[in-house]
mmCIF file of C-alpha atoms in Angstrom:
data_model
loop_
_atom_site.group_PDB
_atom_site.id
_atom_site.type_symbol
_atom_site.label_atom_id
_atom_site.label_comp_id
_atom_site.label_asym_id
_atom_site.label_seq_id
_atom_site.Cartn_x
_atom_site.Cartn_y
_atom_site.Cartn_z
ATOM 1 C CA UNK A 158 54.372 -10.275 24.382
ATOM 2 C CA UNK A 159 51.248 -10.151 22.183
ATOM 3 C CA UNK A 160 51.795 -9.744 18.187
ATOM 4 C CA UNK A 161 49.746 -6.806 16.992
ATOM 5 C CA UNK A 162 46.926 -7.335 14.417
ATOM 6 C CA UNK A 163 47.162 -6.037 11.368
ATOM 7 C CA UNK A 164 44.113 -4.643 9.628
ATOM 8 C CA UNK A 165 43.246 -7.105 6.665
ATOM 9 C CA UNK A 166 41.564 -5.147 4.144
ATOM 10 C CA UNK A 167 38.747 -7.389 2.549
ATOM 11 C CA UNK A 168 39.408 -8.808 -1.005
ATOM 12 C CA UNK A 169 37.552 -6.381 -3.603
ATOM 13 C CA UNK A 170 34.795 -8.412 -5.473
ATOM 14 C CA UNK A 171 35.630 -9.158 -8.661
ATOM 15 C CA UNK A 172 34.148 -7.269 -11.558
ATOM 16 C CA UNK A 173 31.383 -8.994 -13.471
ATOM 17 C CA UNK A 174 30.654 -7.257 -16.528
ATOM 18 C CA UNK A 175 28.422 -8.239 -19.018
ATOM 19 C CA UNK A 176 28.652 -8.212 -22.776
ATOM 20 C CA UNK A 177 28.244 -4.681 -24.471
ATOM 21 C CA UNK A 178 25.051 -4.157 -26.517
ATOM 22 C CA UNK A 179 24.224 -2.000 -29.247
ATOM 23 C CA UNK A 180 20.715 -0.200 -28.967
ATOM 24 C CA UNK A 181 20.412 1.727 -32.232
ATOM 25 C CA UNK A 182 17.826 3.616 -34.310
ATOM 26 C CA UNK A 183 18.848 4.784 -37.825
ATOM 27 C CA UNK A 184 22.058 5.892 -37.402
ATOM 28 C CA UNK A 185 22.149 6.677 -33.620
ATOM 29 C CA UNK A 186 23.692 3.916 -31.237
ATOM 30 C CA UNK A 187 23.726 3.869 -27.426
ATOM 31 C CA UNK A 188 25.754 1.412 -26.426
ATOM 32 C CA UNK A 189 24.999 -0.337 -23.048
ATOM 33 C CA UNK A 190 26.839 -2.731 -20.506
ATOM 34 C CA UNK A 191 30.281 -4.110 -20.439
ATOM 35 C CA UNK A 192 32.531 -1.276 -20.345
ATOM 36 C CA UNK A 193 29.756 1.403 -21.772
ATOM 37 C CA UNK A 194 29.438 4.253 -19.650
ATOM 38 C CA UNK A 195 26.030 4.195 -17.204
ATOM 39 C CA UNK A 196 23.258 5.228 -19.154
ATOM 40 C CA UNK A 197 20.212 7.655 -18.412
ATOM 41 C CA UNK A 198 16.792 5.492 -19.177
ATOM 42 C CA UNK A 199 13.422 6.867 -18.268
ATOM 43 C CA UNK A 200 10.169 5.106 -18.727
ATOM 44 C CA UNK A 201 6.666 6.815 -19.961
ATOM 45 C CA UNK A 202 3.834 6.928 -17.654
ATOM 46 C CA UNK A 203 1.210 7.733 -20.711
ATOM 47 C CA UNK A 204 -0.968 4.768 -22.130
ATOM 48 C CA UNK A 205 0.770 3.601 -25.308
ATOM 49 C CA UNK A 206 -2.461 3.510 -27.353
ATOM 50 C CA UNK A 207 -2.212 7.130 -26.916
ATOM 51 C CA UNK A 208 0.439 7.472 -29.767
ATOM 52 C CA UNK A 209 1.107 11.243 -29.639
ATOM 53 C CA UNK A 210 0.771 11.530 -26.025
ATOM 54 C CA UNK A 211 3.160 8.948 -25.578
ATOM 55 C CA UNK A 212 5.756 10.831 -28.263
ATOM 56 C CA UNK A 213 5.315 14.088 -26.765
ATOM 57 C CA UNK A 214 6.550 12.319 -23.406
ATOM 58 C CA UNK A 215 9.497 10.767 -24.905
ATOM 59 C CA UNK A 216 10.651 13.481 -26.820
ATOM 60 C CA UNK A 217 10.386 15.620 -23.225
ATOM 61 C CA UNK A 218 12.253 12.915 -21.642
ATOM 62 C CA UNK A 219 14.745 13.081 -24.245
ATOM 63 C CA UNK A 220 15.374 16.493 -24.413
ATOM 64 C CA UNK A 221 15.814 16.168 -20.566
ATOM 65 C CA UNK A 222 18.632 14.109 -21.457
ATOM 66 C CA UNK A 223 17.286 10.338 -21.185
ATOM 67 C CA UNK A 224 19.510 8.377 -23.552
ATOM 68 C CA UNK A 225 17.082 5.296 -23.704
ATOM 69 C CA UNK A 226 13.280 5.773 -23.227
ATOM 70 C CA UNK A 227 11.024 2.885 -22.038
ATOM 71 C CA UNK A 228 7.163 2.475 -23.118
ATOM 72 C CA UNK A 229 4.701 -0.231 -22.181
ATOM 73 C CA UNK A 230 3.521 -2.757 -24.596
ATOM 74 C CA UNK A 231 0.988 -4.292 -22.819
ATOM 75 C CA UNK A 232 -1.937 -4.947 -25.518
ATOM 76 C CA UNK A 233 -2.592 -5.504 -29.253
ATOM 77 C CA UNK A 234 -3.763 -1.668 -29.111
ATOM 78 C CA UNK A 235 -0.705 -0.340 -27.714
ATOM 79 C CA UNK A 236 1.481 -2.865 -29.782
ATOM 80 C CA UNK A 237 -0.129 -1.174 -33.297
ATOM 81 C CA UNK A 238 0.902 2.396 -31.985
ATOM 82 C CA UNK A 239 4.403 1.539 -31.628
ATOM 83 C CA UNK A 240 5.375 2.333 -35.198
ATOM 84 C CA UNK A 241 3.101 5.431 -35.055
ATOM 85 C CA UNK A 242 5.131 6.543 -31.873
ATOM 86 C CA UNK A 243 8.328 5.819 -33.727
ATOM 87 C CA UNK A 244 7.295 7.751 -36.776
ATOM 88 C CA UNK A 245 5.955 10.673 -35.041
ATOM 89 C CA UNK A 246 9.426 11.024 -33.083
ATOM 90 C CA UNK A 247 11.070 10.646 -36.456
ATOM 91 C CA UNK A 248 9.076 13.510 -37.712
ATOM 92 C CA UNK A 249 10.310 15.667 -34.401
ATOM 93 C CA UNK A 250 14.124 14.614 -34.877
ATOM 94 C CA UNK A 251 14.146 12.934 -32.213
ATOM 95 C CA UNK A 252 16.275 9.603 -32.491
ATOM 96 C CA UNK A 253 16.210 8.282 -28.693
ATOM 97 C CA UNK A 254 15.577 4.197 -28.818
ATOM 98 C CA UNK A 255 12.451 2.854 -27.643
ATOM 99 C CA UNK A 256 12.610 -0.157 -25.634
ATOM 100 C CA UNK A 257 9.411 -2.321 -25.302
ATOM 101 C CA UNK A 258 8.588 -3.438 -21.668
ATOM 102 C CA UNK A 259 6.668 -6.448 -22.172
ATOM 103 C CA UNK A 260 4.620 -8.221 -19.623
ATOM 104 C CA UNK A 261 2.857 -11.539 -19.841
ATOM 105 C CA UNK A 262 1.624 -11.331 -23.645
ATOM 106 C CA UNK A 263 4.907 -10.492 -25.077
ATOM 107 C CA UNK A 264 5.708 -13.582 -26.968
ATOM 108 C CA UNK A 265 2.112 -12.795 -28.881
ATOM 109 C CA UNK A 266 2.597 -9.482 -29.378
ATOM 110 C CA UNK A 267 6.278 -9.345 -30.955
ATOM 111 C CA UNK A 268 4.944 -12.230 -33.246
ATOM 112 C CA UNK A 269 1.559 -10.841 -34.400
ATOM 113 C CA UNK A 270 2.435 -7.317 -34.667
ATOM 114 C CA UNK A 271 5.852 -7.418 -36.762
ATOM 115 C CA UNK A 272 5.863 -3.651 -36.974
ATOM 116 C CA UNK A 273 6.290 -3.370 -33.597
ATOM 117 C CA UNK A 274 9.195 -5.777 -33.323
ATOM 118 C CA UNK A 275 10.713 -3.627 -35.809
ATOM 119 C CA UNK A 276 10.069 -0.190 -34.402
ATOM 120 C CA UNK A 277 11.220 -1.115 -31.226
ATOM 121 C CA UNK A 278 14.881 -0.671 -30.641
ATOM 122 C CA UNK A 279 15.375 -3.287 -27.581
ATOM 123 C CA UNK A 280 13.033 -5.581 -25.694
ATOM 124 C CA UNK A 281 13.089 -5.778 -21.822
ATOM 125 C CA UNK A 282 11.490 -9.203 -20.983
ATOM 126 C CA UNK A 283 10.723 -9.760 -17.069
ATOM 127 C CA UNK A 284 10.942 -13.632 -16.646
ATOM 128 C CA UNK A 285 8.549 -13.338 -14.103
ATOM 129 C CA UNK A 286 6.199 -12.134 -16.298
ATOM 130 C CA UNK A 287 6.288 -14.676 -18.923
ATOM 131 C CA UNK A 288 4.237 -17.525 -18.224
ATOM 132 C CA UNK A 289 3.452 -19.931 -15.865
ATOM 133 C CA UNK A 290 4.472 -23.808 -15.801
ATOM 134 C CA UNK A 291 5.194 -25.747 -19.121
ATOM 135 C CA UNK A 292 4.378 -22.694 -21.294
ATOM 136 C CA UNK A 293 7.185 -20.170 -19.426
ATOM 137 C CA UNK A 294 9.719 -21.613 -21.403
ATOM 138 C CA UNK A 295 8.126 -21.917 -24.625
ATOM 139 C CA UNK A 296 6.679 -18.030 -24.407
ATOM 140 C CA UNK A 297 10.314 -16.724 -23.473
ATOM 141 C CA UNK A 298 11.948 -18.374 -26.448
ATOM 142 C CA UNK A 299 9.524 -16.890 -28.693
ATOM 143 C CA UNK A 300 10.326 -13.508 -27.538
ATOM 144 C CA UNK A 301 14.030 -14.140 -27.846
ATOM 145 C CA UNK A 302 13.262 -15.750 -31.239
ATOM 146 C CA UNK A 303 11.752 -11.955 -32.223
ATOM 147 C CA UNK A 304 14.741 -10.309 -30.450
ATOM 148 C CA UNK A 305 16.812 -12.745 -32.780
ATOM 149 C CA UNK A 306 14.627 -12.579 -36.363
ATOM 150 C CA UNK A 307 15.023 -8.256 -35.861
ATOM 151 C CA UNK A 308 18.536 -8.399 -34.442
ATOM 152 C CA UNK A 309 17.314 -6.624 -31.094
ATOM 153 C CA UNK A 310 18.966 -6.420 -27.883
ATOM 154 C CA UNK A 311 17.108 -7.818 -25.041
ATOM 155 C CA UNK A 312 17.340 -6.477 -21.423
ATOM 156 C CA UNK A 313 16.361 -9.512 -18.724
ATOM 157 C CA UNK A 314 15.072 -7.414 -16.012
ATOM 158 C CA UNK A 315 13.435 -8.455 -12.862
ATOM 159 C CA UNK A 316 11.904 -6.071 -9.892
ATOM 160 C CA UNK A 317 10.401 -7.468 -6.191
ATOM 161 C CA UNK A 318 6.850 -6.813 -7.709
ATOM 162 C CA UNK A 319 6.829 -8.930 -10.715
ATOM 163 C CA UNK A 320 9.462 -11.932 -9.218
ATOM 164 C CA UNK A 321 7.897 -15.116 -10.473
ATOM 165 C CA UNK A 322 5.293 -16.047 -7.639
ATOM 166 C CA UNK A 323 6.758 -19.791 -7.365
ATOM 167 C CA UNK A 324 10.237 -18.764 -7.159
ATOM 168 C CA UNK A 325 9.032 -16.147 -4.534
ATOM 169 C CA UNK A 326 7.342 -19.128 -2.589
ATOM 170 C CA UNK A 327 10.569 -21.486 -2.391
#
């Protein structure tokens, strides 16, 4: 006589929740992580140096439902325009938080352009694009120091195209 096998349900994975962060601009707050609802975030495809064009695209994304909008901050010229983009959005009554997307030189841009660091609501850092060798940790630390100084949340985000090449080789 054989014993019937009962199906065994796989164990549900433990929920992994991060701490909730507050992303704010003015009196407007968008919570992310933890028990916050899933949020809609978009990214502009304009050249951030074009402050008016970028502000218009951010406005269009916000009107379409984006709750956070990411802009590329990749050059000193782009960093200089961030406060003007924020100013234009404020004039248009668009209170969506701006997220600065940094690659390679964010440590310098956040340090050398404090108005940019202040105008952004949150920083996005890709650890694979922070630096190489012994500079990596120091440059990453500079970005975190800027976030602490200006009381900004940080998203550490990695995608396939920007993995650390040493890690990828391993």
